[in-house]
Tab-separated table of C-alpha atoms in Angstrom:
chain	number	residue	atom	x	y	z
A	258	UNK	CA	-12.718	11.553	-12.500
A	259	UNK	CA	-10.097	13.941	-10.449
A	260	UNK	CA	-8.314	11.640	-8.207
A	261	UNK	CA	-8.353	14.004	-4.719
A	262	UNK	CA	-5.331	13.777	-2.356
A	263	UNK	CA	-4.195	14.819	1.205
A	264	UNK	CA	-1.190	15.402	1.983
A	265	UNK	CA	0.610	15.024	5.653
A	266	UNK	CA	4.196	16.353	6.069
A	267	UNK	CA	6.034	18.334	8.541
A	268	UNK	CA	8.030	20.013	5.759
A	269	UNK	CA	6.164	22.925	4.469
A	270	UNK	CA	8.969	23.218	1.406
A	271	UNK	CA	8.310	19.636	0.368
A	272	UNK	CA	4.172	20.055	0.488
A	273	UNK	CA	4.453	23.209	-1.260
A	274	UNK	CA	6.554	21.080	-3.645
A	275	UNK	CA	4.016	17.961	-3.788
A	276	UNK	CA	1.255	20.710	-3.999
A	277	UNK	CA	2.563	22.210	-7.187
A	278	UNK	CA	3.272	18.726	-9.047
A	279	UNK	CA	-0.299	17.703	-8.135
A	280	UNK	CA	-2.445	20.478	-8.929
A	281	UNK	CA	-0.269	20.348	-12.570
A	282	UNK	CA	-1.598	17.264	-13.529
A	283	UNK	CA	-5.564	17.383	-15.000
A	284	UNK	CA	-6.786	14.238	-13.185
A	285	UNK	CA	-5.090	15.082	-9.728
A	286	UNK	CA	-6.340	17.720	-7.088
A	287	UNK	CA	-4.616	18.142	-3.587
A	288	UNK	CA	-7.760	19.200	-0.668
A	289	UNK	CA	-5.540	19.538	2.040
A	290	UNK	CA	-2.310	20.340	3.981
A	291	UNK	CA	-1.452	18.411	7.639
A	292	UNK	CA	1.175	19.383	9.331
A	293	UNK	CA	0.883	15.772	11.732
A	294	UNK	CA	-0.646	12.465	12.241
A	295	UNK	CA	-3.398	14.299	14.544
A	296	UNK	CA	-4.993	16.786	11.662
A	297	UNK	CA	-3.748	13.924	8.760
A	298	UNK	CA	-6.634	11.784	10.835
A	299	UNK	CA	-9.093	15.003	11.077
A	300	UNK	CA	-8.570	16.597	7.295
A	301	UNK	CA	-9.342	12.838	6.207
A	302	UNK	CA	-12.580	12.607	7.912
A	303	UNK	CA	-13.532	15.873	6.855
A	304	UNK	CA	-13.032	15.886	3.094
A	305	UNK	CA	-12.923	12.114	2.188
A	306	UNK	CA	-9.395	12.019	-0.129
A	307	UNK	CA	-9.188	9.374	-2.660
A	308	UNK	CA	-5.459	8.671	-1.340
A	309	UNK	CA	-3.380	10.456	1.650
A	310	UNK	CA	0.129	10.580	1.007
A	311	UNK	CA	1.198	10.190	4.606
A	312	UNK	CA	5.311	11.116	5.646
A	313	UNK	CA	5.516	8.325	8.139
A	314	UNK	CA	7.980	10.438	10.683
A	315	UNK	CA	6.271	13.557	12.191
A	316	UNK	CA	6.167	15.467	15.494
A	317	UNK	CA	2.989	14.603	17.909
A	318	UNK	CA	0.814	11.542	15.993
A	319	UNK	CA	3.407	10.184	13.496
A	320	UNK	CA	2.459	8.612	10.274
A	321	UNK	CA	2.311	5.218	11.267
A	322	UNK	CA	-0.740	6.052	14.178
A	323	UNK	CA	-2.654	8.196	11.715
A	324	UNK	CA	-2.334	5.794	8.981
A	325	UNK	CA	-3.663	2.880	11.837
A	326	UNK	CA	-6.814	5.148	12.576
A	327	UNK	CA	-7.439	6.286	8.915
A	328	UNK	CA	-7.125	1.993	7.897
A	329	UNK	CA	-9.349	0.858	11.003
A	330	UNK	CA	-12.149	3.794	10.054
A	331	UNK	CA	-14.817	1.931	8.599
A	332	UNK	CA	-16.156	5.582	7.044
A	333	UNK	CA	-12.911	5.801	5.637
A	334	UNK	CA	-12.546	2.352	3.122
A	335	UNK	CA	-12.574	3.804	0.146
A	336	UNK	CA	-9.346	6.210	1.377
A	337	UNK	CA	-6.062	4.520	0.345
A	338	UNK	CA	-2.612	5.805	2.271
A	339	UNK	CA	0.360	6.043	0.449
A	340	UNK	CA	3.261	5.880	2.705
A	341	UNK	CA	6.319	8.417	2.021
A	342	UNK	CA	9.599	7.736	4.048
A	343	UNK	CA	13.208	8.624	3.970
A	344	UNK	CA	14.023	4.903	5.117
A	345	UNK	CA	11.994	2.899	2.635
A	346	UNK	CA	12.750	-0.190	4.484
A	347	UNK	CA	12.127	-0.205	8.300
A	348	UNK	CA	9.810	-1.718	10.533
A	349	UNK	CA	7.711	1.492	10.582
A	350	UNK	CA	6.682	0.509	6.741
A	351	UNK	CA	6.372	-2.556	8.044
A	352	UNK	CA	3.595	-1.587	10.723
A	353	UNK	CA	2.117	0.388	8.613
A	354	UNK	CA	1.125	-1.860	5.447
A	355	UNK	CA	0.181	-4.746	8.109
A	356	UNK	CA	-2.237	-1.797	9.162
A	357	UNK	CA	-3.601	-1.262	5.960
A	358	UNK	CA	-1.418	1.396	3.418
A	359	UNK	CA	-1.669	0.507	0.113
A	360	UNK	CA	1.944	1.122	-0.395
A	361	UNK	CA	5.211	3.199	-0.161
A	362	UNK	CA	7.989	5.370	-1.515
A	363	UNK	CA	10.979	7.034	-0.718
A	364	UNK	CA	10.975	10.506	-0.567
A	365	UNK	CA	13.711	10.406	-3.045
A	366	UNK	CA	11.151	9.375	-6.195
A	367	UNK	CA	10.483	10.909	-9.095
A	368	UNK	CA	7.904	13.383	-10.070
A	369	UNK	CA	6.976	10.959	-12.520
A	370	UNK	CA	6.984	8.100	-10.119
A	371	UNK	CA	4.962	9.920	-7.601
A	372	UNK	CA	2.329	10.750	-9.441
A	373	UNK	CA	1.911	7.424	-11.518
A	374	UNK	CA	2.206	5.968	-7.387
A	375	UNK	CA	-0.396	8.134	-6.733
A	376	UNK	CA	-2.697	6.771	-9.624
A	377	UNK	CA	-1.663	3.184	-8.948
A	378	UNK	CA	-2.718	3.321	-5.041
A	379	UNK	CA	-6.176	5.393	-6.365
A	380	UNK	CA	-7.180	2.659	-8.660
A	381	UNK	CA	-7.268	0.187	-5.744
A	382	UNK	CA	-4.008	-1.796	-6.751
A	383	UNK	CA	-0.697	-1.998	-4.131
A	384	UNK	CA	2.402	-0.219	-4.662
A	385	UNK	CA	5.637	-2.442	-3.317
A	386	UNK	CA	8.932	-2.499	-5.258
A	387	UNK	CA	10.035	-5.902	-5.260
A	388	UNK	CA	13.194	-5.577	-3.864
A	389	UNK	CA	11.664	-2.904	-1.410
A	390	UNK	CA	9.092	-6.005	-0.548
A	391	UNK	CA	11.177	-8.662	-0.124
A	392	UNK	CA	13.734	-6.643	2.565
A	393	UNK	CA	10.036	-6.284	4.339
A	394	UNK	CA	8.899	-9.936	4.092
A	395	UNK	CA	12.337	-11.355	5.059
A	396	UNK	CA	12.900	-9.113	8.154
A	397	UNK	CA	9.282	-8.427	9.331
A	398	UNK	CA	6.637	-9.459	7.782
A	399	UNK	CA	6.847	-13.230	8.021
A	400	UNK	CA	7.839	-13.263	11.489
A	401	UNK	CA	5.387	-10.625	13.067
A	402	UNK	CA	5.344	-9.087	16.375
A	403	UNK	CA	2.431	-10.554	18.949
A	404	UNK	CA	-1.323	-9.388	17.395
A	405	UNK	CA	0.268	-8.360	14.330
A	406	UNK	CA	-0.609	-11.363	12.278
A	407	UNK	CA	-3.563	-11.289	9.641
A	408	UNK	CA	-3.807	-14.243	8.818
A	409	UNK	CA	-3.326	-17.841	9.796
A	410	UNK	CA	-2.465	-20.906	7.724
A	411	UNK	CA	-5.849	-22.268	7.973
A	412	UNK	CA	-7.735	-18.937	7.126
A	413	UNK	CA	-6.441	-20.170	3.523
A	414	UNK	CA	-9.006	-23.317	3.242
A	415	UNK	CA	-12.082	-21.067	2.039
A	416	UNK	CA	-10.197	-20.085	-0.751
A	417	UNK	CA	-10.477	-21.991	-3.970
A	418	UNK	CA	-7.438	-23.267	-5.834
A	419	UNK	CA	-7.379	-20.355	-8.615
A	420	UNK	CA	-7.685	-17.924	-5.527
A	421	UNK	CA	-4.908	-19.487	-4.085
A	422	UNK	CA	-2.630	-19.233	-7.452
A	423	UNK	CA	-3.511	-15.870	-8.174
A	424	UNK	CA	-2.662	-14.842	-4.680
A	425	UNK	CA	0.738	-16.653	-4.801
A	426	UNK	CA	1.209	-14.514	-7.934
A	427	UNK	CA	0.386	-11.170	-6.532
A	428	UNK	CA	2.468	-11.523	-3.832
A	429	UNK	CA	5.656	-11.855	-5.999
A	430	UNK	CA	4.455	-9.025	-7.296
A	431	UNK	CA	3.146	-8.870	-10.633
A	432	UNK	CA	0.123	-7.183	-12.055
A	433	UNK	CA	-3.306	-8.229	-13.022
A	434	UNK	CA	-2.677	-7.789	-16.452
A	435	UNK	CA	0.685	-10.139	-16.176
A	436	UNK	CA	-1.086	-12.762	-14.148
A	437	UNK	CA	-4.038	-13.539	-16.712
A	438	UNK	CA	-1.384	-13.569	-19.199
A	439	UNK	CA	0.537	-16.458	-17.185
A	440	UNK	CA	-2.840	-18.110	-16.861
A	441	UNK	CA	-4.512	-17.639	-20.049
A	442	UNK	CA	-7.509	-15.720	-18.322
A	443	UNK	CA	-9.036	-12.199	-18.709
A	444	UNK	CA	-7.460	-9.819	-16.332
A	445	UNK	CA	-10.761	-8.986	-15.431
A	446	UNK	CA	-10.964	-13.209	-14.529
A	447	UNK	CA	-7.818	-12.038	-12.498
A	448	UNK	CA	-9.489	-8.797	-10.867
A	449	UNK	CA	-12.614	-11.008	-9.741
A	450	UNK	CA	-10.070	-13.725	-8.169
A	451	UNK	CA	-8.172	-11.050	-6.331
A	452	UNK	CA	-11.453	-9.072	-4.804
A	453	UNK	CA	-12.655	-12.738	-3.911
A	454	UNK	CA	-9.603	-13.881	-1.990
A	455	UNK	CA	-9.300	-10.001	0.046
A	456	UNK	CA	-12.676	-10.427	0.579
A	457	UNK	CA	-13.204	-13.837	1.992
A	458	UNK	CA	-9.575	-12.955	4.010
A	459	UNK	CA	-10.839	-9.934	5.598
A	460	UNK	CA	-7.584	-7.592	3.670
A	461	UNK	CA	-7.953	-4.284	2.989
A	462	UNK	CA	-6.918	-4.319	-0.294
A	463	UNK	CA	-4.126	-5.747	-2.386
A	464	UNK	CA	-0.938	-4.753	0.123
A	465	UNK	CA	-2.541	-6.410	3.180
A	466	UNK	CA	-3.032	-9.716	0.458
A	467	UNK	CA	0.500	-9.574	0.007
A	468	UNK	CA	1.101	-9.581	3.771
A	469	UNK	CA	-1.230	-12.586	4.305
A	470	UNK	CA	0.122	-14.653	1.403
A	471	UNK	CA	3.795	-14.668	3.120
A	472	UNK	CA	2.703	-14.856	6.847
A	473	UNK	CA	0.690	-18.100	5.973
A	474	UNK	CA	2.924	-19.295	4.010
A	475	UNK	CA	0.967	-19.395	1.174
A	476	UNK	CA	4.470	-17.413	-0.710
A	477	UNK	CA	8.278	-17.912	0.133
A	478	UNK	CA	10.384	-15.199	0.417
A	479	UNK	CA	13.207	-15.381	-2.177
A	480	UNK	CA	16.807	-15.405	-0.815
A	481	UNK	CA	18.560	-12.039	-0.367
A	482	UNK	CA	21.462	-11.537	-3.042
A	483	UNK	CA	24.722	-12.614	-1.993
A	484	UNK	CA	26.383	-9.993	0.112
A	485	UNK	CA	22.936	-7.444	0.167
A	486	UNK	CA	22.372	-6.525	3.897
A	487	UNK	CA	19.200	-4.452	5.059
């Protein structure tokens, strides 16, 4: 199946660029150009992408309000945003995956990275380097701004103890396939607990799990290395 993507830049150069890497690759297919937030918002609706890949800074309706009404458009679930930023770490990212993207990456990447990013983010999973996430969850994320909580501490109680573990696991990070590996499970065992937990937390999909997991305290956020400022 031909994974179908938008793309929303300001930069004509750079989504000519994206456009070209795309449309090389036999499983991807770009179905539209937006030039900001406003027509990201209106190309979505009209042809249904698999994943936007969303520049968060952009004249008019920036990144982060397009990527809010895209997330909060229940016609629009199945529609993951991947966020693209010169800053990777800011509280713009910040905002945004607490509003539902499924992940980000600096416009720096790879063309390999981008397109395996793409993939990743089209399959349902969360893309969030771990040293990328826990600059996030130590400045933002665990201490949100007022309404921008998910979750609360006691949201946690309908989940069963498995849920719970597997969570704590996904939010450090590691894959499906590494978790039920640590457990001695199937990762589709690990799948099932993950789709549970989002769905009896109300998350989006994996990234907004993450979020949860560390603003109930369900996961810690590991200490900064010694001198590393963000």
């Amino acid at each position: 199946m031909t994974i179908r993507v938008l793309l929303a830049d300001d930069q004509a150069l750079l989504r000519a660029t994206f456009r070209i890497l795309i449309d090389s690759c036999d499983d991807l297919e770009v179905v539209g150009e937006a030039t900001d937030g406003a027509e990201a918002v209106e190309l979505t609706r009209r042809h249904r992408p698999d994943v936007v890949l969303m520049d968060i800074r952009m004249p008019g309706t920036d990144g982060l309000a397009a990527t809010s009404a895209v997330c909060a458009d229940p016609d629009l679930s199945d529609t993951r945003v991947l966020i693209l930023t010169t800053f990777e770490i800011d509280e713009y990212v910040a905002a945004a995956l607490r509003s539902g993207a499924s992940g980000f990456l600096g416009k720096d990447v790879t063309a390999d990275a981008l397109l395996d990013g793409i993939r990743v983010v089209a399959s349902g999973e969360s893309l969030l380097s771990p040293l990328a996430t826990r600059a996030l969850i130590t400045r933002f994320l665990t201490s949100p701004a007022e309404g921008a909580r998910l979750a609360a501490p006691d949201d946690l109680s309908g989940l069963t103890a498995r849920e719970r573990e597997v969570m704590a696991w996904v939010a450090e990070g590691h894959s499906n396939d590494e978790i039920a590996e640590k457990l001695f499970v199937s990762p589709l065992t690990v799948r099932t607990h993950v789709h549970r937990a989002m769905t009896k937390l109300g998350a989006r999909d994996r990234a907004q799990l993450v979020v949860i997991a560390y603003q109930t305290g369900l996961a810690q956020a590991p200490p900064l290395p010694p001198g590393a400022t963000f």
